[in-house]
Short mmCIF file of C-alpha atoms in Angstrom, two decimals:
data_model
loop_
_atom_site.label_atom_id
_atom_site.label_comp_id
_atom_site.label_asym_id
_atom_site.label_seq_id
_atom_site.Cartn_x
_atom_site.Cartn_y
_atom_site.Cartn_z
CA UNK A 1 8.12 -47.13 -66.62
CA UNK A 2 9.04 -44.57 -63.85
CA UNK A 3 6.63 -43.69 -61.22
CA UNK A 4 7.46 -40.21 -60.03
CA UNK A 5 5.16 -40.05 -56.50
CA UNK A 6 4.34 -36.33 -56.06
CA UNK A 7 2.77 -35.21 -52.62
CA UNK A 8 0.82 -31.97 -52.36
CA UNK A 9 4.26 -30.13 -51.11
CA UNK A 10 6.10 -31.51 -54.62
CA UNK A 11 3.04 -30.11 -56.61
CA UNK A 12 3.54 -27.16 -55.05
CA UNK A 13 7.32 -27.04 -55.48
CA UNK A 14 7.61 -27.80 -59.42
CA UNK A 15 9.21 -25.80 -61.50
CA UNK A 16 10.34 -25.10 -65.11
CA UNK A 17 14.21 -24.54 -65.35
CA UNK A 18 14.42 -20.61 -66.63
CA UNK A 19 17.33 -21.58 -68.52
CA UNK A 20 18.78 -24.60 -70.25
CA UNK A 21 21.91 -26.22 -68.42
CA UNK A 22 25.08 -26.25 -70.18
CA UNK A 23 26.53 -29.82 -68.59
CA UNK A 24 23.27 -31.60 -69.06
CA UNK A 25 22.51 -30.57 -72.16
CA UNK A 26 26.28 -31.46 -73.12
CA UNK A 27 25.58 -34.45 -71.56
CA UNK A 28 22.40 -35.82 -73.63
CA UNK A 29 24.40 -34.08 -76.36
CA UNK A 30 27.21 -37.03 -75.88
CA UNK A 31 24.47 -39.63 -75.53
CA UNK A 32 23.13 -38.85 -78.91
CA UNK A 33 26.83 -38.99 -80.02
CA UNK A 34 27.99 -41.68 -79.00
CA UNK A 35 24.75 -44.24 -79.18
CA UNK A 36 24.52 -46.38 -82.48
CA UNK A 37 21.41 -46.26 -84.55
CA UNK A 38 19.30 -43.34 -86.16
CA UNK A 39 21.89 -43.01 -88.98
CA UNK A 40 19.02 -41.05 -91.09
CA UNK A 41 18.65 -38.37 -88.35
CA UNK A 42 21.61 -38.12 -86.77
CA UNK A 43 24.70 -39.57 -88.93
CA UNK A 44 25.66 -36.55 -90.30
CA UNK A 45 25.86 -34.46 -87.23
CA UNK A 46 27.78 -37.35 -85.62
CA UNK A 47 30.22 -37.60 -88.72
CA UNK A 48 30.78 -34.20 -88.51
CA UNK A 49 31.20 -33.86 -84.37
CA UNK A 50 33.45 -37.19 -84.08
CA UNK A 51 35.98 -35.60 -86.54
CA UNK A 52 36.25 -32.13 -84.88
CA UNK A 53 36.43 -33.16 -81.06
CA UNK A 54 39.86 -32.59 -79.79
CA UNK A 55 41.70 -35.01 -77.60
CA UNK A 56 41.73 -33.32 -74.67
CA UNK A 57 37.59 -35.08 -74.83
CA UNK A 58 38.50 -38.50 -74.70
CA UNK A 59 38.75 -38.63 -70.30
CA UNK A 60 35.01 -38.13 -70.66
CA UNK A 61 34.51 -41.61 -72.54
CA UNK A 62 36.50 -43.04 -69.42
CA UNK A 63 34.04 -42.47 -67.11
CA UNK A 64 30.88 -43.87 -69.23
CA UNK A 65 32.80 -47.19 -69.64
CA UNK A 66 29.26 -49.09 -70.49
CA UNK A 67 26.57 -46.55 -71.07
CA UNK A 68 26.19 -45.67 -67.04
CA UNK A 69 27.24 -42.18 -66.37
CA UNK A 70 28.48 -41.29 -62.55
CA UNK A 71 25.57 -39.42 -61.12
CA UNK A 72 28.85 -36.25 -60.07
CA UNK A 73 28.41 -35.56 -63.98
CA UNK A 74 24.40 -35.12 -63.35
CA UNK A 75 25.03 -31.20 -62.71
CA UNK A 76 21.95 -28.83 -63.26
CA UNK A 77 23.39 -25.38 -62.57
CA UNK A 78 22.16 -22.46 -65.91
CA UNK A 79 26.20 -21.21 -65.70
CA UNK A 80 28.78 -22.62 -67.44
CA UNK A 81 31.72 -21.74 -64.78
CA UNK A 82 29.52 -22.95 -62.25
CA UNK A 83 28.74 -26.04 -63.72
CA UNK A 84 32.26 -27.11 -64.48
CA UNK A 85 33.27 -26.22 -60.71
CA UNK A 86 30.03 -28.64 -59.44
CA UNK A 87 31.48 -32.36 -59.64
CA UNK A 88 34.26 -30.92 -57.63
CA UNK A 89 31.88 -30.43 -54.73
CA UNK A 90 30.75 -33.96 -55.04
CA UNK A 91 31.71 -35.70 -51.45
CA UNK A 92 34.67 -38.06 -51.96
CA UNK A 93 32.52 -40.89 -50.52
CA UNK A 94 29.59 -40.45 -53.80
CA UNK A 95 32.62 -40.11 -56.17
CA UNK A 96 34.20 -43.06 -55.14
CA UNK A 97 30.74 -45.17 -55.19
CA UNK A 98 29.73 -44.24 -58.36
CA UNK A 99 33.41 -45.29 -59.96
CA UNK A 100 33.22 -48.72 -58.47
CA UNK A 101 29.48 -48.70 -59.68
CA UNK A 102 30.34 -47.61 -63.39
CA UNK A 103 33.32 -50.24 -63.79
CA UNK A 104 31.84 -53.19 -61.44
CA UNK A 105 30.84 -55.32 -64.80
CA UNK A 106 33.66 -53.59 -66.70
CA UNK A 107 36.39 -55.98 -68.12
CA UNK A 108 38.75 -53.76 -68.41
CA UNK A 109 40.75 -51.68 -64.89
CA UNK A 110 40.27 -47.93 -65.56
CA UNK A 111 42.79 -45.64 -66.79
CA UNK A 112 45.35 -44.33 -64.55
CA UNK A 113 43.65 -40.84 -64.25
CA UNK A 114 40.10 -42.17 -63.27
CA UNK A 115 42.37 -44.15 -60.38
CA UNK A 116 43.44 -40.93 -59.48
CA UNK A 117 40.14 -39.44 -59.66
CA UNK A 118 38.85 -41.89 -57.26
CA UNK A 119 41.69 -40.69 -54.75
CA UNK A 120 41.13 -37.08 -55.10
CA UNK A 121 43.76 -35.90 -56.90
CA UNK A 122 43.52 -32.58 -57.90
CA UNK A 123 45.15 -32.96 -61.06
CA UNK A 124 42.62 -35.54 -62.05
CA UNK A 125 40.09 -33.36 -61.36
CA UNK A 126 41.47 -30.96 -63.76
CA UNK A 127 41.25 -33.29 -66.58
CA UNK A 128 37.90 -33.58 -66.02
CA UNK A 129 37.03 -30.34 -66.05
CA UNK A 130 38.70 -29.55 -68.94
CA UNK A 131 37.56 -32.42 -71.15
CA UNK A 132 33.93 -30.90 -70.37
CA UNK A 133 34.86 -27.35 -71.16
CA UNK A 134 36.33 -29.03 -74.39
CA UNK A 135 33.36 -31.21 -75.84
CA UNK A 136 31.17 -27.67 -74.71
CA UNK A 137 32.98 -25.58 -76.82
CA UNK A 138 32.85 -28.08 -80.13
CA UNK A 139 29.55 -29.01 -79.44
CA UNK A 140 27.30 -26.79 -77.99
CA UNK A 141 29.03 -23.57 -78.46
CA UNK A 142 28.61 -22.87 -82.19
CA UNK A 143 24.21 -23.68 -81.74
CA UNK A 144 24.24 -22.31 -78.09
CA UNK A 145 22.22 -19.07 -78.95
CA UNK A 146 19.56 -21.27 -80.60
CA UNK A 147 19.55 -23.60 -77.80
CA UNK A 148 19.02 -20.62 -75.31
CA UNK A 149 16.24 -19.54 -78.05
CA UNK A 150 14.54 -23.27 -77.84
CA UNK A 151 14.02 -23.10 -74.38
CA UNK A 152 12.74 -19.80 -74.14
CA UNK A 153 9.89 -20.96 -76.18
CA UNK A 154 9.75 -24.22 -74.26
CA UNK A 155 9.55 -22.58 -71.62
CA UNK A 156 6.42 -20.49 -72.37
CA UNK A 157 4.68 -23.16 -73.95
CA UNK A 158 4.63 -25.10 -70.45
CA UNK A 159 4.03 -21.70 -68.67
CA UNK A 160 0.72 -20.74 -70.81
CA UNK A 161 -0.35 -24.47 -70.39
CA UNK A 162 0.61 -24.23 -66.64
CA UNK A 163 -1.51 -21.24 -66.36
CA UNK A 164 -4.56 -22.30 -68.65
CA UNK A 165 -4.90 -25.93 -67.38
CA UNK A 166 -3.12 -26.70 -64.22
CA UNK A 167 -0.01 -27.89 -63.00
CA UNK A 168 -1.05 -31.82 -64.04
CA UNK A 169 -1.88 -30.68 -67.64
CA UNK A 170 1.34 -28.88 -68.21
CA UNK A 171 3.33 -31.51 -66.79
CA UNK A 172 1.58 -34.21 -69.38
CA UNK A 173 1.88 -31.64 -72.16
CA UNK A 174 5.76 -31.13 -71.55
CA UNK A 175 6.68 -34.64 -71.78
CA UNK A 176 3.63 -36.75 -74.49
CA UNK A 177 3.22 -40.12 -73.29
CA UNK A 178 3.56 -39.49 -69.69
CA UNK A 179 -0.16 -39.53 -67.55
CA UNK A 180 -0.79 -38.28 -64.20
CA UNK A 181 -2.90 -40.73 -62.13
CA UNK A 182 -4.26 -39.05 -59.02
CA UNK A 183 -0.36 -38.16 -57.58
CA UNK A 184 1.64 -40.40 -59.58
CA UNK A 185 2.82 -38.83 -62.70
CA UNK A 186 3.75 -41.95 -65.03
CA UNK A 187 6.95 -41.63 -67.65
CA UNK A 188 7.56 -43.78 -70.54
CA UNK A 189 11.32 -45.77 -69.88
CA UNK A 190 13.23 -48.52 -70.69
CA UNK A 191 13.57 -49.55 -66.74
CA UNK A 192 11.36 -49.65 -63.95
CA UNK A 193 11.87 -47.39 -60.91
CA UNK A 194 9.52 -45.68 -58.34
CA UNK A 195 10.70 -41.75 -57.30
CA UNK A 196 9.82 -40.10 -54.58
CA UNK A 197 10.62 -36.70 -54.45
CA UNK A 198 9.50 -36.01 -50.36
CA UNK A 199 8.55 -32.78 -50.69
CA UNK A 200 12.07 -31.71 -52.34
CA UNK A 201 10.04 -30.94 -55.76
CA UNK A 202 10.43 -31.41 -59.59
CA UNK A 203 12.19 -29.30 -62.03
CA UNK A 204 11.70 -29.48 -65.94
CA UNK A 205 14.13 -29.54 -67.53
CA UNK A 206 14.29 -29.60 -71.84
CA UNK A 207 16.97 -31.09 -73.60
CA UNK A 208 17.25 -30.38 -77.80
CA UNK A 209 19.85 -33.13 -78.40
CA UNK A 210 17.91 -36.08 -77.14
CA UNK A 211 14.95 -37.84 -78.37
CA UNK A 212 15.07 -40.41 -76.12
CA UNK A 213 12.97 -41.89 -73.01
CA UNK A 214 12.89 -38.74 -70.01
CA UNK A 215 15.82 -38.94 -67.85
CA UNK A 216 15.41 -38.67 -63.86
CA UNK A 217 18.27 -37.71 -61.83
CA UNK A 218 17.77 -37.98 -58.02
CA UNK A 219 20.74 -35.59 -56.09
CA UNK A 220 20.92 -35.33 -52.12
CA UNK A 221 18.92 -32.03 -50.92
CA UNK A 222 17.50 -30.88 -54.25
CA UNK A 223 14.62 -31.28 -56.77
CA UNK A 224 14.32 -34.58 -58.93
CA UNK A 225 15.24 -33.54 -62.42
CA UNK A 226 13.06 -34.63 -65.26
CA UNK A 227 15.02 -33.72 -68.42
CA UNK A 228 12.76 -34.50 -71.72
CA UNK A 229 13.28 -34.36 -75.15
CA UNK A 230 11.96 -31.36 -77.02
CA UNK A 231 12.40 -29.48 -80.30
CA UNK A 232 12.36 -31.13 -83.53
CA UNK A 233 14.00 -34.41 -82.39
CA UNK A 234 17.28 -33.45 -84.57
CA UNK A 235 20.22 -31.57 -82.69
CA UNK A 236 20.43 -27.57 -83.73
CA UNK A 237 22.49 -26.55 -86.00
CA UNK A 238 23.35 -22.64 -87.23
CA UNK A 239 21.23 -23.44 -90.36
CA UNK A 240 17.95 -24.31 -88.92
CA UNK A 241 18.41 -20.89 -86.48
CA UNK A 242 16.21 -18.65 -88.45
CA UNK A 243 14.11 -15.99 -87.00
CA UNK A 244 14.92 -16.02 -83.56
CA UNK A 245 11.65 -14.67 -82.37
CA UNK A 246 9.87 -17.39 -84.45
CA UNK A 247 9.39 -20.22 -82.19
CA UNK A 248 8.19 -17.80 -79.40
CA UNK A 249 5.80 -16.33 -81.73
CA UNK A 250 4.65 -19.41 -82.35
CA UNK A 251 3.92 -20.62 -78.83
CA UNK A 252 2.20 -17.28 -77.89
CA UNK A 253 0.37 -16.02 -81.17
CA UNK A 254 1.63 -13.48 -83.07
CA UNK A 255 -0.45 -10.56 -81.40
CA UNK A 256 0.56 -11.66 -77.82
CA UNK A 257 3.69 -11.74 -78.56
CA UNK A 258 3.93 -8.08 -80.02
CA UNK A 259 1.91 -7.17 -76.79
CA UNK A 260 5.03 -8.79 -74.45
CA UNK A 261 7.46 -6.64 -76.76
CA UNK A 262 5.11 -3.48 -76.01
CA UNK A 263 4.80 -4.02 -72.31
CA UNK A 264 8.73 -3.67 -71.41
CA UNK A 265 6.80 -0.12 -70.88
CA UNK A 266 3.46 0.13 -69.00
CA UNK A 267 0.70 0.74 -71.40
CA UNK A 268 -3.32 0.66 -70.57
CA UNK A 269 -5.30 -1.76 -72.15
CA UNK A 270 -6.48 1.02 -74.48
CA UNK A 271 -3.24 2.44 -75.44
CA UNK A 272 -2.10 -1.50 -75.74
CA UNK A 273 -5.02 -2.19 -78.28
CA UNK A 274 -4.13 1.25 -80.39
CA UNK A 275 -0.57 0.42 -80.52
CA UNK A 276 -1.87 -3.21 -81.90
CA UNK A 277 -4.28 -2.22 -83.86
CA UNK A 278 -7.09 -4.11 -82.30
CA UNK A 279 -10.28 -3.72 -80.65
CA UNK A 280 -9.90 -2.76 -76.31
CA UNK A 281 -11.83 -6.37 -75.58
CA UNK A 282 -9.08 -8.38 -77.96
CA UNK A 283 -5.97 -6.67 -75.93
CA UNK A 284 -7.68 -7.12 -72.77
CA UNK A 285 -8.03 -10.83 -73.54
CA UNK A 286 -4.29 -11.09 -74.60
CA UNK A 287 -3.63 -9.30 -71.72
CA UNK A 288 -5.39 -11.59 -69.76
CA UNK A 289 -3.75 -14.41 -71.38
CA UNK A 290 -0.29 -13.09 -70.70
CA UNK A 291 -1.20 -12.59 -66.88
CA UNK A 292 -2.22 -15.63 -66.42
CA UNK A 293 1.24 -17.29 -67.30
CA UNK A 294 2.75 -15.34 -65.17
CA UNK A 295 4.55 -13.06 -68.25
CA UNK A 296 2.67 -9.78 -67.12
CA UNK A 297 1.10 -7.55 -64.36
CA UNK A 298 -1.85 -5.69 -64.60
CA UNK A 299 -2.66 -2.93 -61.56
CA UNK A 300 -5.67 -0.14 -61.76
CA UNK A 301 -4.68 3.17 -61.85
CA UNK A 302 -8.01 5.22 -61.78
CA UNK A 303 -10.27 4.10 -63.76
CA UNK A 304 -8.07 2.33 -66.11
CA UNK A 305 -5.77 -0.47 -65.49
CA UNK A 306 -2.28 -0.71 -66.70
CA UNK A 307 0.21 -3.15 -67.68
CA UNK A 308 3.46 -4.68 -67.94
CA UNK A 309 5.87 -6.84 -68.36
CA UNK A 310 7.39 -9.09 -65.58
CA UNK A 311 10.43 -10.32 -65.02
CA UNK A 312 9.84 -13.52 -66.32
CA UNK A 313 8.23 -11.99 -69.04
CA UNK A 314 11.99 -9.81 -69.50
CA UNK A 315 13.54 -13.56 -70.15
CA UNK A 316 11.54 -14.86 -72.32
CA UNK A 317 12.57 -11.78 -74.49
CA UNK A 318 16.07 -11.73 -76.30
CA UNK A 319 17.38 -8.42 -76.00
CA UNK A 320 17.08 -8.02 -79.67
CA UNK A 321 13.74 -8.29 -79.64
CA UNK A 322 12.02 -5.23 -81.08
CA UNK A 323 9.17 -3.69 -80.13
CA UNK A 324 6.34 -3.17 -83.09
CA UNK A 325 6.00 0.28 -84.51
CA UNK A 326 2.61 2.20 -84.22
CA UNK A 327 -0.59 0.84 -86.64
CA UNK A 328 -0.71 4.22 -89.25
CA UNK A 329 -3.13 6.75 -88.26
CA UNK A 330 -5.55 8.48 -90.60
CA UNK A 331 -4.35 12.05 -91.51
#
């Protein structure tokens, strides 16, 4: 079990990522891969992945030589080009740490390049990052859309819960299993470890290719990361994209959702309820709904108040998103 100890300044400091990350999600992507077992869920997708990844992949297998990943390739950053520049940053003392931790019960010396990693070599470096670019672009590329689509609604599931039950609800809700006992918040694992965050915070973070336990990365001078399974336990694929508003639809209601469409414009709660085609109490409940995760403002102007969307709300819409036509009028 991990035992993540959260002060009152780490309560106050947790977030939900906004966006998925394109390393870690590669990341759990190549855990899925490359673990045995699950053949019913995920032998086809591995069959099909193992015999499409290009060779310049193969320097990232290197560097897992026994299922123990250097923390430099823990890198949380929403851009891609950003995230491939990260393990660069990593100080020369971590990098050189976490190589002699990953091979110290390895049999075998690593390869020349990861030597040459452990020096600094620029070139090395370069392998690196392109071996990451390359397993991103056959893995996650083709399904990345629907990825970005899976968190969106992830992302206002936790924020609705967040706003309808507390912090402590939405945390248990986002990961099943886990309990909060007065400021521990307890996580099902396969080791035992006590974090403490310090007042640095926790970010969410959901992953769609892992089904695993959570996984809890600690970096020097930012949040702990708690990246949990999510979705329907089987990685995306193009097929299972469908309706791309659908899962958000889902999460919100239908009618709330049409009312986050509407509200890209300001709209009272009358002219909200017309445009729905629902009674002013019902779209000033949605409304309220909506508010309360954070997805909407509402300010009086006269005697009426009027809403709209925020920028959170903007992205948790795709842009192609389209706004509901007008209920018919009678002639």
């Amino acid at each position: 079990m991990i035992r993540v100890h959260l002060t009152a300044a780490d309560l106050a400091r947790v977030r939900f990522a906004p966006r998925p990350a394109p390393l870690q999600e590669l990341n759990t992507a190549l855990l899925t891969l490359c673990q045995p077992g699950d053949a019913l869920r995920y032998g086809p997708w591995r069959q099909r992945l193992l015999h499409r990844l290009p060779d310049a992949v193969r320097p990232l297998r290197d560097l897992v030589p026994a299922a123990r990943a250097p923390s430099f390739l823990d890198v949380f950053a929403d851009d891609l080009r950003e995230g491939l520049a990260a393990p660069r940053a990593t100080p020369v003392a971590v990098v050189r740490a976490e190589l002699a931790r990953v091979y110290a019960t390895h049999p075998a010396p690593p390869p020349p390049w990861v030597r040459d990693l452990h020096r600094g070599d620029a070139d090395a470096w370069r392998v690196l990052r392109q071996a990451q670019h390359a397993a991103f672009e056959t893995i996650l590329r083709p399904t990345w859309s629907l990825v970005r689509d899976l968190h969106r609604a992830e992302f206002t599931r936790y924020a609705v819960t967040a706003a309808e039950a507390g912090v402590g609800a939405a945390l248990c809700a986002a990961v099943p299993g886990s309990a909060l006992r007065a400021d521990v918040w307890e996580l099902a694992a396969n080791r035992e470890a006590d974090v403490r965050p310090a007042g640095r915070g926790l970010t969410l973070l959901p992953t769609f290719h892992w089904s695993g336990a959570p996984l809890v990365a600690e970096l020097p001078g930012q949040p702990v990361y708690v990246t949990y399974p999510a979705g329907p336990g089987v990685p995306p694929s193009p097929a299972t994209a469908g309706d791309r508003a659908g899962a958000l639809a889902t999460v919100l209601g239908r009618a709330r959702y049409e009312a986050l469409l509407l509200l890209a414009e300001a709209h009272t709660t009358g002219q909200l309820a017309r445009r729905l085609g629902l009674s002013d109490a019902t779209a000033s409940e949605h409304a309220a709904a909506l508010r309360g995760a954070g997805l909407i403002t509402t300010a009086r102007a006269g005697r009426a108040v009027r809403h709209r969307r925020t920028a959170l709300g903007d992205l948790l819409v795709s842009p192609g998103d389209h706004r509901p036509p007008a209920p018919p009028t009678d002639a």
